[in-house]
């Protein structure tokens, strides 16, 4: 107690300044987005930073919600549908495959793992043109099924990798006990192992959901504009390239596009941060 | 006669049961193999058709002059030799390299600085960590549009500047400044990820080490520089390569922030590939570029894997 904690007596101003800078830089764009969503074009142009309490209007936001063209709210539905279907198919396929890989001692099964790992090296966007080629030859070009097939395949490598790592931490004696009780391997997996994999499943679901929700290149290129189906990102792309000068259309649509993700993030913050960090470190 | 029949029958029975036993063992092994195959098949088939076959198709197309419509003719390595003498591609390489290198340096530097400031667990710190991180969950395309609405000629910054009599700043319209803006927005959106990664690593540094350094009279800066940062060096290395891999693939943000402009000053490699393929011209050439990008990514990714393995063995030893 004789030694005064030096850190406390001489507090450097660096940290508070850093945090203030961070606060400003990270919140100003969101502030501008939210405030300008409720202002007229004139107000946005003349005083973008102002917060004219009396002149705020929900008119432009309602217009964006009701807009018949490139409607972001309608985009929610299709994007959510994609997320759910791809998530389910990914778990149904990656789970059993990871189980087979994690529990096999055979060389050839381990080679399958390496085969999947190679997929994490392939930049998806660079491969999209050949993917169209393949989809065309199996008759799925410009279909939702084709997009789903592509998205599921893209999620498999990292999902399988994370699952295998996790299953290997579960003792094999648990499987043997289940088998002695007469369960087949598929049944052992789904009823015994899968419920134990909850942390890994949550990580994979978060990784895949955010990835698919934010994906732009695949839906833009694999679904023709004529299909009438658009995701949040492709709706924003089509809408903004048309109305880029009308800021009363730009800001409300961007707010609608960002809001669900940010709300989801605030609600699930801890899981999302750890999940995405694990995914990036492992994948 | 009866005896003989009896003997042969019993012989037959025993041989049948011997045969049956080995048959059932082989059957069990076959069945186990079949179940393994069954568990793996759906993933392997889908992944092969949608990821590996396209790689093969890409390699094939890259050796042709396919333009998206007519018959493709085989041209050998022509597209690849073009990769290094086409001025368009050269400028895209320049832009991509600048973006990747500057972006990585700034994101690692900023990430490390903020991770050191936010490493202790407290409510304030976890709020600031989340604040730095949030752009990471938002689509890069949408972030690009938001920033272009803020930085454009009619954007919030320039309209405010005009009030004070300041000429519009060409954040997105000046060739040099546009590239800096692009890097700035990339860093804004991505450095929080490094913060979180480094905080996780810093929390594994034993507190006794830091105390020991303090007792030996090291200042905070000395402790960080000589003790703390070297302890997490492997994570920093892996993060560096991960950032590089992410940035050489930059596309979405370029589309929405600058559209590759002005005058191609912000066209990245991935942007050029997709723009060319969209136009439907020179698809063969664009896929050659894509294959090359894939090779570069793969090399970088192999570096990460090697580094990570070393890191794992370091931890184990």
XYZ file of C-alpha atoms in Angstrom:
600
model
C 0.000 0.000 0.000
C 3.059 2.217 0.371
C 3.568 2.197 -3.382
C 0.948 4.353 -5.038
C -0.440 2.774 -8.209
C 1.347 4.961 -10.748
C -1.236 4.282 -13.429
C -3.858 6.036 -11.372
C -1.978 9.100 -10.244
C -0.855 10.110 -13.755
C -3.730 9.308 -16.020
C -2.786 9.976 -19.601
C -5.381 11.756 -21.756
C -4.684 9.394 -24.673
C -7.330 6.826 -23.819
C -10.258 9.225 -23.329
C -9.319 11.000 -26.557
C -9.156 7.698 -28.430
C -12.549 6.681 -27.107
C -14.076 10.053 -27.946
C -12.734 9.772 -31.496
C -14.161 6.252 -31.770
C -17.534 7.390 -30.453
C -17.764 10.240 -32.970
C -16.543 8.292 -35.967
C -18.766 5.285 -35.332
C -21.976 7.094 -34.405
C -22.036 10.079 -36.784
C -22.870 8.017 -39.907
C -25.708 6.304 -38.049
C -26.923 9.639 -36.649
C -26.985 11.124 -40.165
C -28.785 8.065 -41.485
C -31.483 8.132 -38.825
C -32.047 11.900 -38.748
C -32.101 12.380 -42.505
C -34.597 9.577 -42.938
C -37.167 11.892 -41.330
C -36.305 15.114 -43.162
C -37.319 16.686 -46.477
C -34.900 16.794 -49.403
C -34.436 20.519 -48.772
C -33.562 20.022 -45.111
C -31.198 17.153 -45.925
C -29.320 19.326 -48.406
C -29.317 22.534 -46.381
C -28.628 21.243 -42.919
C -27.746 17.565 -42.944
C -26.573 17.534 -39.331
C -29.537 19.384 -37.865
C -32.234 17.766 -35.791
C -35.315 19.917 -36.533
C -37.741 18.392 -34.079
C -40.717 20.306 -35.492
C -40.049 19.492 -39.139
C -39.441 15.777 -38.853
C -41.744 13.647 -40.953
C -42.377 9.929 -41.349
C -43.748 10.511 -44.838
C -40.600 9.405 -46.683
C -40.151 6.376 -44.486
C -43.777 5.359 -45.114
C -43.247 5.937 -48.833
C -40.250 3.618 -48.756
C -42.238 1.004 -46.827
C -45.134 1.181 -49.303
C -43.001 1.663 -52.409
C -44.120 -0.686 -55.190
C -40.625 -0.828 -56.712
C -37.542 -2.435 -55.153
C -39.345 -2.572 -51.859
C -36.864 -3.322 -49.088
C -39.592 -4.629 -46.765
C -40.547 -7.132 -49.451
C -36.841 -7.897 -49.737
C -36.847 -8.892 -46.038
C -39.242 -11.730 -46.797
C -37.256 -13.279 -49.607
C -33.903 -12.748 -47.859
C -35.225 -14.309 -44.655
C -36.583 -17.228 -46.670
C -33.131 -17.721 -48.231
C -31.422 -17.511 -44.842
C -33.755 -20.080 -43.249
C -33.683 -22.567 -46.120
C -29.903 -22.356 -46.567
C -29.346 -22.648 -42.795
C -31.526 -25.742 -42.540
C -30.025 -27.462 -45.573
C -26.520 -26.601 -44.443
C -27.064 -28.138 -40.990
C -28.772 -31.218 -42.462
C -25.833 -31.821 -44.800
C -22.820 -30.525 -42.868
C -23.838 -32.170 -39.548
C -23.813 -35.827 -40.644
C -20.795 -35.280 -42.911
C -18.816 -33.705 -40.077
C -19.862 -36.570 -37.800
C -18.619 -39.153 -40.299
C -15.317 -37.280 -40.689
C -14.776 -36.664 -36.982
C -15.422 -40.280 -35.973
C -13.552 -42.043 -38.760
C -9.932 -43.043 -38.484
C -9.642 -43.940 -42.154
C -7.243 -41.992 -44.336
C -9.730 -41.559 -47.145
C -12.282 -39.917 -44.856
C -9.614 -37.483 -43.702
C -8.903 -36.692 -47.341
C -12.566 -35.699 -47.695
C -11.924 -33.138 -44.957
C -9.010 -31.671 -46.908
C -11.192 -31.649 -49.997
C -13.719 -29.468 -48.168
C -11.003 -27.257 -46.707
C -9.823 -26.439 -50.223
C -13.162 -24.656 -50.642
C -12.248 -22.042 -48.054
C -9.412 -20.920 -50.361
C -11.742 -20.154 -53.266
C -12.970 -16.551 -53.511
C -16.677 -16.948 -54.249
C -17.108 -13.802 -56.325
C -14.332 -14.835 -58.690
C -16.117 -18.087 -59.380
C -19.601 -16.823 -60.042
C -19.407 -16.888 -63.862
C -18.408 -20.575 -64.016
C -21.184 -21.235 -61.467
C -23.695 -19.791 -63.952
C -22.237 -22.127 -66.565
C -22.766 -25.139 -64.294
C -26.266 -24.064 -63.220
C -27.237 -23.668 -66.860
C -26.144 -27.193 -67.674
C -28.160 -28.694 -64.801
C -31.177 -26.576 -65.743
C -31.184 -24.380 -62.623
C -30.008 -21.108 -64.163
C -32.011 -18.100 -62.937
C -33.933 -20.137 -60.400
C -34.222 -19.761 -56.642
C -33.234 -23.426 -56.337
C -29.986 -22.668 -58.173
C -29.186 -19.789 -55.840
C -29.947 -21.938 -52.795
C -27.759 -24.774 -54.107
C -24.902 -22.335 -54.600
C -25.330 -20.728 -51.171
C -25.528 -24.070 -49.342
C -22.413 -25.339 -51.120
C -20.614 -22.132 -50.196
C -21.470 -22.543 -46.505
C -20.425 -26.209 -46.283
C -16.598 -25.961 -45.950
C -16.449 -23.660 -42.921
C -19.488 -25.296 -41.287
C -18.030 -28.783 -41.638
C -14.659 -27.565 -40.413
C -16.145 -26.015 -37.267
C -18.386 -29.030 -36.616
C -15.556 -31.559 -36.993
C -13.425 -29.614 -34.546
C -16.266 -29.551 -32.054
C -17.379 -33.191 -32.412
C -13.799 -34.315 -31.745
C -14.068 -32.786 -28.280
C -17.076 -35.024 -27.509
C -15.919 -38.400 -26.092
C -16.499 -41.361 -28.428
C -17.745 -43.500 -25.529
C -21.010 -41.549 -25.710
C -21.559 -42.809 -29.277
C -20.693 -46.371 -28.273
C -23.205 -46.282 -25.430
C -25.888 -45.124 -27.862
C -24.994 -47.838 -30.365
C -25.099 -50.552 -27.696
C -28.595 -49.342 -26.896
C -29.386 -50.061 -30.526
C -29.262 -46.672 -32.196
C -27.903 -46.463 -35.748
C -25.264 -43.902 -36.574
C -27.602 -41.352 -38.071
C -29.863 -41.669 -35.054
C -26.914 -41.478 -32.667
C -25.849 -38.298 -34.359
C -29.186 -36.515 -34.352
C -30.423 -37.576 -30.925
C -27.189 -37.720 -28.909
C -24.356 -35.774 -30.530
C -26.223 -32.954 -32.238
C -27.820 -31.619 -29.044
C -24.357 -31.537 -27.458
C -23.050 -29.410 -30.325
C -25.155 -26.373 -29.475
C -22.336 -23.819 -29.254
C -20.928 -24.913 -32.617
C -24.401 -24.921 -34.193
C -25.099 -21.397 -32.919
C -21.763 -20.196 -34.331
C -22.441 -21.762 -37.717
C -26.004 -20.402 -37.849
C -24.836 -16.866 -37.036
C -21.971 -17.003 -39.545
C -24.159 -18.342 -42.346
C -27.150 -16.117 -41.626
C -25.179 -12.882 -41.631
C -23.221 -13.984 -44.683
C -26.339 -14.813 -46.699
C -28.326 -11.790 -45.511
C -25.492 -9.482 -46.647
C -24.559 -11.323 -49.818
C -24.866 -9.199 -52.916
C -22.942 -10.823 -55.763
C -24.648 -14.244 -55.767
C -28.306 -13.133 -55.774
C -27.498 -10.298 -58.175
C -25.882 -12.583 -60.733
C -27.621 -15.927 -60.179
C -31.170 -14.485 -60.214
C -32.016 -12.450 -63.271
C -33.765 -9.114 -62.595
C -36.687 -10.482 -64.610
C -37.369 -13.114 -61.940
C -39.014 -10.419 -59.787
C -37.250 -11.828 -56.739
C -34.870 -9.605 -54.908
C -33.008 -9.647 -51.619
C -32.412 -6.620 -49.406
C -29.039 -5.968 -51.043
C -30.173 -6.378 -54.650
C -33.268 -4.238 -53.974
C -31.056 -1.468 -52.585
C -28.697 -1.787 -55.543
C -31.499 -1.561 -58.094
C -33.328 1.173 -56.198
C -30.400 3.439 -55.440
C -28.846 3.284 -58.864
C -32.169 4.730 -60.023
C -32.856 7.352 -57.346
C -29.358 8.283 -56.209
C -30.091 12.026 -56.300
C -33.364 11.794 -54.374
C -32.050 11.603 -50.827
C -35.547 11.192 -49.407
C -35.511 7.789 -51.104
C -31.881 6.929 -50.333
C -31.870 7.454 -46.554
C -35.166 5.720 -45.663
C -34.268 2.686 -47.799
C -30.801 2.433 -46.284
C -32.293 2.706 -42.797
C -34.757 -0.083 -43.588
C -31.898 -2.213 -44.922
C -29.650 -1.684 -41.912
C -32.235 -1.743 -39.098
C -32.915 -5.506 -38.864
C -29.213 -6.399 -38.783
C -28.374 -3.770 -36.198
C -31.294 -4.808 -33.979
C -30.233 -8.440 -34.321
C -26.668 -7.396 -33.490
C -27.637 -5.463 -30.366
C -29.775 -8.357 -29.176
C -27.229 -11.116 -29.891
C -24.034 -9.059 -29.592
C -22.025 -11.455 -27.462
C -22.830 -14.523 -29.566
C -22.264 -12.712 -32.840
C -18.884 -11.305 -31.894
C -17.547 -14.586 -30.567
C -19.146 -16.545 -33.412
C -17.754 -14.437 -36.204
C -14.336 -14.276 -34.585
C -14.190 -18.054 -34.256
C -15.363 -18.414 -37.846
C -12.730 -16.084 -39.189
C -9.945 -17.552 -37.119
C -10.810 -21.091 -38.049
C -12.063 -20.543 -41.573
C -25.835 -94.628 -46.737
C -27.743 -92.886 -44.059
C -24.537 -92.181 -42.148
C -22.860 -90.818 -45.185
C -25.772 -88.603 -45.957
C -25.729 -87.450 -42.360
C -22.018 -86.561 -42.554
C -22.254 -84.703 -45.820
C -25.271 -82.831 -44.596
C -23.509 -81.768 -41.407
C -20.411 -80.855 -43.413
C -22.510 -78.804 -45.701
C -24.178 -77.148 -42.752
C -20.917 -76.259 -41.048
C -19.356 -74.960 -44.224
C -22.461 -72.933 -44.901
C -22.322 -71.417 -41.438
C -18.617 -70.670 -41.807
C -19.360 -69.008 -45.085
C -22.242 -67.199 -43.467
C -20.108 -65.877 -40.654
C -17.405 -64.400 -42.870
C -20.124 -63.154 -45.171
C -21.865 -61.359 -42.349
C -18.589 -59.828 -41.186
C -17.916 -58.535 -44.663
C -21.520 -57.389 -44.837
C -21.137 -55.461 -41.561
C -17.990 -53.783 -42.805
C -19.672 -52.988 -46.100
C -22.663 -51.616 -44.232
C -20.491 -49.377 -42.019
C -18.723 -48.083 -45.105
C -22.038 -47.523 -46.834
C -23.371 -45.571 -43.856
C -20.238 -43.372 -43.807
C -20.629 -42.789 -47.519
C -24.296 -42.026 -47.007
C -23.491 -39.461 -44.309
C -20.916 -37.778 -46.534
C -22.573 -38.090 -49.932
C -25.044 -35.166 -49.931
C -22.399 -32.634 -48.885
C -19.692 -34.029 -51.121
C -21.942 -34.154 -54.182
C -23.374 -30.639 -53.749
C -19.996 -29.152 -52.904
C -18.339 -30.859 -55.864
C -20.973 -29.747 -58.347
C -21.244 -26.167 -57.103
C -17.646 -25.393 -56.112
C -15.084 -27.810 -57.537
C -16.659 -28.287 -60.981
C -16.862 -24.479 -61.448
C -13.137 -24.261 -60.660
C -12.537 -26.740 -63.490
C -14.905 -24.804 -65.753
C -13.046 -21.594 -64.852
C -9.721 -23.119 -65.788
C -11.211 -24.336 -69.077
C -12.881 -20.991 -69.904
C -9.701 -19.114 -69.051
C -7.979 -20.952 -71.896
C -10.627 -19.849 -74.427
C -11.744 -16.603 -76.011
C -15.384 -17.132 -74.953
C -17.395 -13.918 -75.014
C -20.492 -15.234 -73.265
C -22.524 -15.998 -76.371
C -20.744 -17.568 -79.329
C -18.732 -20.767 -79.526
C -15.625 -20.749 -77.377
C -12.331 -21.274 -79.197
C -9.266 -22.595 -77.454
C -6.503 -19.979 -77.254
C -4.054 -21.592 -74.850
C -2.161 -19.296 -72.480
C -3.009 -16.092 -74.371
C -5.283 -14.731 -71.645
C -2.669 -15.358 -69.008
C 0.136 -13.605 -70.883
C -2.254 -10.646 -71.242
C -2.620 -10.425 -67.452
C 0.673 -8.621 -67.175
C 0.712 -6.327 -70.204
C -2.902 -5.052 -70.253
C -2.865 -1.464 -68.852
C -6.398 -1.836 -67.442
C -5.450 -4.878 -65.435
C -2.192 -3.296 -64.352
C -4.013 -0.317 -62.884
C -6.451 -2.670 -61.149
C -3.503 -4.509 -59.629
C -2.042 -1.225 -58.477
C -5.331 -0.165 -56.853
C -5.859 -3.594 -55.270
C -2.331 -3.689 -53.867
C -2.611 -0.165 -52.410
C -6.012 -0.972 -50.891
C -4.846 -4.299 -49.486
C -1.548 -3.088 -48.071
C -2.647 0.312 -46.701
C -5.950 -1.111 -45.474
C -4.219 -3.983 -43.685
C -1.593 -1.760 -42.057
C -4.217 0.701 -40.797
C -6.635 -1.989 -39.631
C -3.928 -3.900 -37.784
C -2.489 -0.704 -36.278
C -5.873 0.699 -35.282
C -7.067 -2.694 -34.130
C -4.040 -3.138 -31.914
C -4.217 0.375 -30.458
C -7.886 0.038 -29.575
C -7.494 -3.529 -28.362
C -4.844 -2.362 -25.878
C -7.133 0.447 -24.754
C -10.186 -1.824 -24.433
C -8.670 -5.088 -23.234
C -9.834 -4.989 -19.602
C -13.318 -6.345 -18.985
C -15.722 -3.604 -18.062
C -19.091 -2.408 -19.232
C -17.661 0.675 -20.926
C -15.062 -1.374 -22.731
C -17.503 -3.934 -24.040
C -19.755 -1.103 -25.251
C -16.874 0.443 -27.182
C -15.812 -2.920 -28.557
C -19.310 -3.504 -29.896
C -19.370 0.047 -31.265
C -16.147 -0.553 -33.189
C -17.425 -3.889 -34.409
C -20.973 -3.200 -35.570
C -20.234 -2.324 -39.254
C -18.886 -5.843 -39.637
C -22.417 -7.294 -39.563
C -23.795 -4.859 -42.147
C -23.545 -5.526 -45.870
C -20.545 -3.744 -47.422
C -22.754 -2.678 -50.324
C -25.090 -0.796 -47.993
C -22.247 0.790 -46.008
C -20.815 2.059 -49.295
C -24.104 3.751 -50.205
C -24.370 5.301 -46.758
C -20.875 6.772 -47.000
C -21.396 8.002 -50.528
C -24.507 9.847 -49.292
C -22.319 11.441 -46.622
C -19.209 12.168 -48.705
C -20.659 12.850 -52.187
C -20.845 16.329 -53.778
C -24.352 16.718 -52.360
C -23.410 14.854 -49.236
C -23.635 15.962 -45.654
C -19.976 16.961 -45.331
C -19.737 18.997 -48.521
C -23.077 20.736 -47.938
C -21.963 21.739 -44.477
C -18.562 22.840 -45.770
C -20.278 24.978 -48.428
C -21.985 26.955 -45.668
C -18.596 28.001 -44.404
C -17.516 28.929 -47.906
C -15.331 25.870 -48.382
C -15.187 24.446 -51.900
C -16.537 20.923 -52.263
C -13.967 18.303 -51.353
C -13.722 15.574 -53.977
C -13.855 12.636 -51.572
C -15.358 10.565 -54.366
C -14.528 12.688 -57.401
C -10.857 13.464 -57.063
C -8.802 10.598 -58.429
C -6.284 10.503 -55.602
C -8.693 11.366 -52.818
C -11.220 8.750 -53.974
C -8.722 5.961 -53.389
C -7.939 7.354 -49.932
C -11.680 7.591 -49.200
C -12.172 3.986 -50.276
C -9.385 2.838 -47.965
C -10.781 5.012 -45.165
C -14.250 3.479 -45.407
C -12.788 -0.037 -45.610
C -10.767 0.619 -42.456
C -13.786 2.171 -40.713
C -15.844 -0.914 -41.506
C -13.191 -3.530 -40.788
C -10.871 -2.472 -37.994
C -13.371 -3.358 -35.237
C -13.037 -6.983 -36.198
C -9.319 -6.804 -35.474
C -10.049 -5.076 -32.160
C -12.226 -7.974 -31.058
C -9.736 -10.559 -32.282
C -6.832 -8.885 -30.497
C -8.799 -8.340 -27.279
C -9.469 -12.087 -27.206
C -5.743 -12.724 -27.669
C -4.697 -10.102 -25.099
C -6.905 -11.659 -22.464
C -4.754 -14.794 -22.643
C -1.594 -12.847 -21.711
C -0.815 -13.755 -18.078
C -1.325 -10.820 -15.696
C 1.819 -11.794 -13.725
C 3.971 -10.929 -16.738
C 2.553 -7.430 -16.904
C 2.900 -6.993 -13.126
C 6.497 -8.220 -13.271
C 7.295 -5.684 -15.980
C 5.687 -2.910 -13.909
C 7.690 -3.903 -10.823
C 10.860 -3.802 -12.936
C 9.997 -0.182 -13.637
C 8.734 -0.486 -17.211
C 6.347 2.208 -18.358
C 3.001 1.234 -19.804
C 4.242 1.856 -23.340
C 7.397 -0.238 -22.699
C 5.348 -3.054 -21.227
C 3.008 -3.095 -24.207
C 5.803 -2.904 -26.727
C 8.218 -5.376 -25.174
C 5.960 -7.812 -23.358
C 2.299 -7.721 -24.345
C 2.431 -7.290 -28.127
C 5.166 -9.921 -28.669
C 2.973 -12.368 -26.719
C 0.161 -12.014 -29.241
C 2.427 -11.748 -32.308
C 1.154 -15.021 -33.849
C -2.445 -13.745 -33.767
C -1.331 -10.462 -35.327
C 0.399 -12.354 -38.126
C -2.660 -14.474 -38.864
C -4.908 -11.389 -38.756
C -2.578 -9.620 -41.207
C -2.906 -12.354 -43.778
C -6.678 -12.655 -43.198
C -7.067 -8.913 -43.809
C -4.973 -9.157 -46.969
C -7.086 -12.058 -48.284
C -10.291 -10.153 -47.552
C -9.064 -6.959 -49.189
C -7.746 -8.426 -52.439
C -11.336 -9.641 -52.956
C -12.871 -6.196 -52.313
C -15.881 -5.707 -54.557
C -19.209 -4.767 -52.904
C -17.948 -1.580 -51.287
C -16.309 -0.421 -54.519
C -19.594 -0.860 -56.397
C -21.607 1.253 -53.986
C -19.049 3.827 -52.838
C -17.304 4.896 -56.045
C -18.492 2.558 -58.783
C -14.828 2.145 -59.664
C -14.578 5.825 -60.572
C -13.487 8.484 -61.085
C -11.830 7.368 -64.334
C -11.138 3.894 -62.967
C -9.090 5.269 -60.072
C -10.725 2.899 -57.585
C -11.256 -0.170 -59.780
C -10.047 -3.163 -57.840
C -9.131 -6.462 -59.401
C -12.354 -8.176 -58.316
C -14.343 -5.206 -59.632
C -12.703 -5.440 -63.064
C -13.363 -9.191 -63.257
C -17.056 -8.870 -62.467
C -17.575 -5.749 -64.571
C -16.082 -7.528 -67.587
C -18.142 -10.635 -67.007
C -21.317 -8.538 -66.593
C -20.771 -6.830 -69.910
C -20.605 -10.310 -71.356
C -17.494 -9.501 -73.321
C -14.164 -11.210 -72.854
C -15.505 -13.751 -70.368
C -12.521 -15.977 -71.149
C -10.120 -13.219 -70.182
C -12.124 -12.343 -67.058
C -12.035 -15.965 -65.888
C -8.273 -16.037 -66.442
C -8.101 -13.084 -64.072
C -10.408 -14.896 -61.668
C -8.221 -18.013 -61.750
C -5.179 -15.863 -61.053
C -6.959 -14.185 -58.121
C -7.881 -17.633 -56.847
C -4.248 -18.735 -56.958
C -3.111 -15.628 -55.069
C -5.847 -16.161 -52.452
C -4.941 -19.812 -52.121
C -1.275 -19.009 -51.577
C -2.166 -16.453 -48.912
C -4.602 -18.879 -47.311
C -1.938 -21.591 -47.223
C 0.322 -19.113 -45.464
C -2.382 -18.591 -42.811
C -2.795 -22.323 -42.351
C 0.952 -22.783 -41.961
C 1.176 -19.891 -39.508
C -1.771 -21.202 -37.551
C -0.264 -24.670 -37.311
C 2.942 -23.140 -36.011
C 0.911 -21.098 -33.556
C -0.867 -24.243 -32.371
C 2.401 -26.108 -31.863
C 3.836 -23.062 -30.089
C 0.917 -23.109 -27.702
C 1.243 -26.860 -27.229
C 4.959 -26.769 -26.506
